Tab-separated table of C-alpha atoms in Angstrom:
chain	number	residue	atom	x	y	z
A	162	MET	CA	-22.041	-29.570	6.878
A	163	LEU	CA	-22.834	-26.397	4.974
A	164	VAL	CA	-23.420	-25.806	1.268
A	165	ILE	CA	-23.267	-22.426	-0.467
A	166	GLN	CA	-24.931	-22.767	-3.859
A	167	ASN	CA	-26.279	-20.669	-6.742
A	168	ILE	CA	-23.013	-18.685	-6.855
A	169	SER	CA	-22.660	-16.697	-10.080
A	170	GLU	CA	-18.879	-16.357	-9.671
A	171	LEU	CA	-16.609	-17.997	-7.093
A	172	VAL	CA	-13.273	-16.182	-6.713
A	173	VAL	CA	-10.465	-18.697	-6.206
A	174	VAL	CA	-7.221	-17.969	-4.356
A	175	PRO	CA	-4.239	-19.441	-6.263
A	176	PRO	CA	-1.404	-21.265	-4.500
A	177	GLY	CA	0.877	-18.548	-3.116
A	178	PRO	CA	2.794	-16.463	-2.689
A	179	VAL	CA	1.638	-14.380	-5.646
A	180	SER	CA	3.380	-11.129	-6.556
A	181	GLY	CA	3.920	-8.663	-9.385
A	182	ARG	CA	1.942	-9.104	-12.587
A	183	ALA	CA	0.548	-12.418	-11.346
A	184	MET	CA	-1.594	-10.453	-8.903
A	185	ARG	CA	-3.611	-9.112	-11.847
A	186	LYS	CA	-4.986	-12.540	-12.651
A	187	VAL	CA	-8.149	-13.418	-10.732
A	188	ASP	CA	-9.355	-16.993	-11.248
A	189	ARG	CA	-13.109	-17.486	-11.134
A	190	ILE	CA	-15.482	-20.420	-11.370
A	191	ARG	CA	-18.886	-19.593	-12.819
A	192	SER	CA	-22.139	-21.193	-11.588
A	193	ALA	CA	-20.306	-22.597	-8.579
A	194	ALA	CA	-20.903	-24.145	-5.178
A	195	VAL	CA	-18.889	-24.593	-1.969
A	196	LEU	CA	-19.108	-27.439	0.562
A	197	ILE	CA	-17.931	-26.665	4.111
A	198	ASP	CA	-17.262	-29.309	6.770
A	199	SER	CA	-16.962	-27.766	10.242
A	200	ASP	CA	-14.334	-25.019	9.813
A	201	ARG	CA	-12.784	-26.374	6.594
A	202	ILE	CA	-13.677	-26.054	2.918
A	203	ALA	CA	-14.255	-29.656	1.862
A	204	TRP	CA	-14.979	-29.018	-1.814
A	205	PHE	CA	-15.602	-26.242	-4.335
A	206	GLY	CA	-16.254	-26.165	-8.061
A	207	PRO	CA	-19.028	-25.993	-10.662
A	208	GLN	CA	-22.403	-26.585	-9.040
A	209	THR	CA	-23.065	-29.446	-11.465
A	210	GLY	CA	-20.275	-31.359	-9.705
A	211	LEU	CA	-21.629	-30.866	-6.190
A	212	ASN	CA	-22.206	-34.113	-4.308
A	213	ALA	CA	-23.394	-32.985	-0.882
A	214	PRO	CA	-24.624	-35.435	1.755
A	215	SER	CA	-28.254	-35.197	2.780
A	216	GLY	CA	-29.172	-32.974	5.689
A	217	CYS	CA	-26.696	-30.196	4.863
A	218	GLU	CA	-27.503	-26.641	5.822
A	219	ILE	CA	-27.906	-24.661	2.593
A	220	ILE	CA	-27.136	-21.017	1.914
A	221	ASP	CA	-28.529	-19.690	-1.360
A	222	ALA	CA	-26.110	-17.108	-2.772
A	223	ARG	CA	-28.923	-15.965	-5.120
A	224	GLY	CA	-26.540	-15.309	-7.988
A	225	GLY	CA	-24.076	-13.338	-5.907
A	226	CYS	CA	-20.286	-13.375	-6.110
A	227	VAL	CA	-18.465	-15.315	-3.364
A	228	LEU	CA	-14.875	-14.508	-2.489
A	229	PRO	CA	-12.494	-15.327	0.377
A	230	GLY	CA	-12.470	-12.980	3.347
A	231	LEU	CA	-10.056	-10.068	2.898
A	232	ILE	CA	-7.118	-9.575	5.300
A	233	ASP	CA	-6.183	-6.010	6.273
A	234	CYS	CA	-2.625	-6.550	7.475
A	235	HIS	CA	-1.686	-3.027	8.681
A	236	THR	CA	-4.263	-0.934	10.537
A	237	HIS	CA	-4.652	1.466	13.445
A	238	THR	CA	-8.342	0.692	13.887
A	239	VAL	CA	-8.280	1.454	17.637
A	240	PHE	CA	-7.745	5.206	18.028
A	241	ALA	CA	-9.375	8.409	19.271
A	242	GLY	CA	-9.597	11.927	17.901
A	243	THR	CA	-9.342	13.167	14.311
A	244	ARG	CA	-6.648	14.770	12.147
A	245	GLU	CA	-8.584	16.117	9.191
A	246	GLY	CA	-6.642	19.394	9.429
A	247	GLU	CA	-3.575	17.539	8.226
A	248	PHE	CA	-5.400	16.540	5.059
A	249	VAL	CA	-5.507	20.219	4.104
A	250	GLN	CA	-1.805	20.592	4.979
A	251	ARG	CA	-0.917	17.678	2.704
A	252	ILE	CA	-2.934	19.220	-0.136
A	253	GLU	CA	-0.971	22.425	0.414
A	254	GLY	CA	2.251	20.487	-0.127
A	255	LYS	CA	3.534	19.797	3.378
A	256	SER	CA	5.197	16.423	3.847
A	257	TYR	CA	4.498	13.808	6.514
A	258	ALA	CA	7.814	14.698	8.186
A	259	GLU	CA	7.132	18.452	8.138
A	260	ILE	CA	3.753	17.984	9.797
A	261	ALA	CA	5.271	15.721	12.464
A	262	GLN	CA	8.123	18.147	13.181
A	263	ALA	CA	5.587	20.954	13.661
A	264	GLY	CA	3.823	18.961	16.383
A	265	GLY	CA	1.161	17.296	14.256
A	266	GLY	CA	0.837	13.748	13.028
A	267	ILE	CA	0.953	10.876	15.462
A	268	ARG	CA	1.227	13.090	18.525
A	269	VAL	CA	-2.213	14.636	17.962
A	270	THR	CA	-3.811	11.197	18.122
A	271	VAL	CA	-1.659	10.286	21.139
A	272	GLU	CA	-3.200	13.092	23.189
A	273	ALA	CA	-6.720	11.947	22.263
A	274	VAL	CA	-6.007	8.289	23.055
A	275	ARG	CA	-4.532	9.174	26.445
A	276	ARG	CA	-7.727	11.035	27.333
A	277	ALA	CA	-9.979	8.193	26.182
A	278	SER	CA	-11.061	5.388	28.485
A	279	LEU	CA	-10.902	1.725	27.567
A	280	ASP	CA	-14.691	1.681	27.178
A	281	GLU	CA	-14.564	4.686	24.841
A	282	LEU	CA	-11.905	3.081	22.654
A	283	VAL	CA	-14.008	-0.079	22.348
A	284	GLU	CA	-17.207	1.842	21.626
A	285	THR	CA	-15.675	4.002	18.869
A	286	THR	CA	-13.928	1.049	17.225
A	287	LEU	CA	-16.983	-1.222	16.891
A	288	PRO	CA	-18.612	0.722	14.013
A	289	ARG	CA	-15.280	0.863	12.161
A	290	LEU	CA	-14.998	-2.914	12.286
A	291	ALA	CA	-18.631	-3.251	11.200
A	292	ARG	CA	-17.913	-1.144	8.106
A	293	MET	CA	-14.846	-3.231	7.321
A	294	LEU	CA	-16.872	-6.441	7.594
A	295	ARG	CA	-19.506	-5.066	5.210
A	296	ASN	CA	-16.694	-4.562	2.698
A	297	GLY	CA	-15.519	-8.165	2.986
A	298	VAL	CA	-12.722	-7.832	5.548
A	299	THR	CA	-12.677	-10.804	7.942
A	300	THR	CA	-9.185	-10.540	9.480
A	301	VAL	CA	-7.592	-7.313	10.760
A	302	GLU	CA	-4.194	-6.601	12.262
A	303	VAL	CA	-4.539	-3.789	14.823
A	304	LYS	CA	-1.522	-1.853	16.070
A	305	SER	CA	-1.193	0.074	19.307
A	306	GLY	CA	1.196	3.024	19.138
A	307	TYR	CA	-1.036	5.974	20.025
A	308	GLY	CA	-0.630	5.776	23.786
A	309	LEU	CA	3.162	6.025	24.131
A	310	THR	CA	3.076	5.172	27.828
A	311	VAL	CA	3.047	1.646	29.172
A	312	ASP	CA	-0.457	2.037	30.607
A	313	ASP	CA	-1.945	3.623	27.481
A	314	GLU	CA	-0.342	1.119	25.117
A	315	ILE	CA	-1.708	-1.705	27.290
A	316	LYS	CA	-5.110	0.032	27.260
A	317	MET	CA	-5.156	-0.079	23.458
A	318	LEU	CA	-4.237	-3.770	23.403
A	319	GLU	CA	-6.880	-4.530	26.030
A	320	ALA	CA	-9.396	-2.832	23.741
A	321	VAL	CA	-8.383	-5.213	20.939
A	322	ARG	CA	-8.793	-8.179	23.268
A	323	ARG	CA	-12.267	-7.072	24.344
A	324	LEU	CA	-13.317	-6.378	20.747
A	325	ARG	CA	-12.615	-9.987	19.784
A	326	SER	CA	-15.625	-11.130	21.798
A	327	LEU	CA	-17.941	-8.342	20.618
A	328	GLN	CA	-17.844	-8.826	16.837
A	329	PRO	CA	-16.946	-11.564	14.322
A	330	ILE	CA	-13.788	-10.198	12.636
A	331	GLU	CA	-10.588	-12.009	13.629
A	332	LEU	CA	-8.192	-9.505	15.237
A	333	ALA	CA	-4.397	-9.816	15.485
A	334	ALA	CA	-2.765	-7.369	17.922
A	335	THR	CA	0.605	-5.663	17.422
A	336	TYR	CA	2.585	-3.800	20.095
A	337	LEU	CA	3.771	-0.573	18.435
A	338	ALA	CA	4.923	1.433	21.435
A	339	ALA	CA	7.912	2.340	19.224
A	340	HIS	CA	5.738	4.478	16.953
A	341	THR	CA	7.475	7.729	17.868
A	342	THR	CA	9.082	9.349	20.919
A	343	PRO	CA	6.482	11.164	23.061
A	344	ARG	CA	6.969	14.842	23.907
A	345	GLU	CA	7.972	14.115	27.500
A	346	PHE	CA	10.967	12.141	26.185
A	347	ASN	CA	12.150	14.613	23.542
A	348	GLY	CA	15.847	14.013	22.912
A	349	ARG	CA	15.787	10.822	25.020
A	350	SER	CA	14.441	8.193	22.668
A	351	ASP	CA	16.631	5.450	24.153
A	352	ASP	CA	15.237	6.157	27.616
A	353	TYR	CA	11.715	5.887	26.214
A	354	LEU	CA	12.457	2.560	24.535
A	355	ASP	CA	13.979	1.237	27.767
A	356	LEU	CA	10.695	2.061	29.523
A	357	VAL	CA	8.199	0.559	27.090
A	358	PHE	CA	10.349	-2.492	26.262
A	359	ASP	CA	11.299	-3.346	29.815
A	360	ASP	CA	11.364	-7.095	30.450
A	361	LYS	CA	8.390	-6.812	32.825
A	362	VAL	CA	6.310	-5.106	30.132
A	363	LEU	CA	7.203	-7.696	27.501
A	364	ALA	CA	6.493	-10.512	29.950
A	365	ARG	CA	3.043	-9.052	30.622
A	366	LEU	CA	2.279	-8.884	26.906
A	367	ARG	CA	3.234	-12.549	26.629
A	368	ASP	CA	1.559	-13.809	29.790
A	369	GLU	CA	-1.729	-11.961	29.193
A	370	GLN	CA	-1.613	-12.721	25.455
A	371	LEU	CA	-2.127	-9.061	24.653
A	372	ALA	CA	-0.084	-9.024	21.452
A	373	GLU	CA	1.098	-11.429	18.792
A	374	PHE	CA	3.511	-9.055	17.027
A	375	CYS	CA	5.908	-6.227	17.855
A	376	ASP	CA	6.481	-3.360	15.415
A	377	ILE	CA	8.733	-0.262	15.258
A	378	PHE	CA	8.670	2.837	13.042
A	379	CYS	CA	12.165	3.093	11.588
A	380	GLU	CA	12.384	6.664	10.227
A	381	THR	CA	14.242	9.960	10.644
A	382	THR	CA	11.284	11.280	12.671
A	383	ALA	CA	11.129	8.142	14.826
A	384	PHE	CA	13.809	5.468	15.460
A	385	THR	CA	17.091	4.291	13.953
A	386	VAL	CA	17.910	0.895	12.478
A	387	GLU	CA	20.068	0.065	15.495
A	388	GLN	CA	17.253	0.970	17.894
A	389	ALA	CA	14.909	-1.198	15.844
A	390	ARG	CA	17.335	-4.119	16.018
A	391	ARG	CA	17.553	-3.796	19.802
A	392	VAL	CA	13.797	-3.521	20.329
A	393	LEU	CA	12.788	-6.346	18.004
A	394	THR	CA	15.480	-8.677	19.326
A	395	ALA	CA	14.185	-8.113	22.861
A	396	ALA	CA	10.579	-8.676	21.765
A	397	LYS	CA	11.483	-11.956	20.049
A	398	ARG	CA	12.852	-13.286	23.361
A	399	PHE	CA	9.330	-12.962	24.751
A	400	GLY	CA	7.620	-14.642	21.814
A	401	LEU	CA	6.477	-11.527	19.940
A	402	ARG	CA	6.913	-11.857	16.177
A	403	PRO	CA	8.835	-8.891	14.685
A	404	LYS	CA	7.486	-6.347	12.213
A	405	VAL	CA	9.113	-3.115	11.047
A	406	HIS	CA	7.994	0.025	9.202
A	407	ALA	CA	10.853	-0.413	6.728
A	408	ASP	CA	12.092	2.402	4.451
A	409	GLN	CA	8.610	3.894	4.243
A	410	ILE	CA	9.701	7.508	3.661
A	411	THR	CA	13.498	7.528	4.015
A	412	GLN	CA	15.818	4.743	2.820
A	413	MET	CA	17.544	3.812	6.100
A	414	GLY	CA	18.402	0.149	5.582
A	415	ALA	CA	15.438	-1.150	7.574
A	416	SER	CA	14.471	-3.555	4.785
A	417	ALA	CA	17.776	-5.383	5.321
A	418	LEU	CA	17.002	-5.499	9.044
A	419	ALA	CA	13.642	-7.124	8.292
A	420	GLY	CA	15.441	-9.889	6.446
A	421	GLU	CA	18.039	-10.219	9.210
A	422	LEU	CA	15.426	-10.681	11.947
A	423	GLY	CA	13.014	-12.758	9.915
């Protein structure tokens, strides 16, 4: 068993879900301790109430604050290249959609990811995860979506799988091949979706446990609600849990779809 003691403030997660104004309230226990049995929290509270068995491993928090690990539930941590030029464009007043229509945005990163090897993707992602861990993040959802070919999307998910064994953050992988339509499929978005959501591709994701979730960008610059329904329904048949970029920029009715598909 493990004891964490000499905690100045222990941040306590309330029974959830918590939303709205309730999120402003942060419960804390001062002068606290935590007792951990294997991978479960067995007890927590004021240190004066600690009744730990003899022989416990002890961690001295030295008056520090202890809080639960943070979950970053929407990231693109595995990527290559940079897009700092777009930061200037946004400052100048250009919208996300305008930058994408001019050939920027996602497609710039796609070209860099396609050029990168699996080893390069892993190597460049490790320091990003290390920084996240230093800031208290212990679980990260990582989306693909910057390869936009079957092989390059798989390469991104393989990078996530390899990264799990190289660092301590828990990683959840999401198949986001439906991020946008690549240049080679301009005007043929349905053909592109047929390619990257072919039954053989989805079966591989399931059989090799490459992804837990499937996501789609539902937007005027990406895919329609009906395309999202088709893609996510197919993914669910192969055990991938559905996600959707819903009404992020344009109100398209994707929020209703999220409710429909669970």
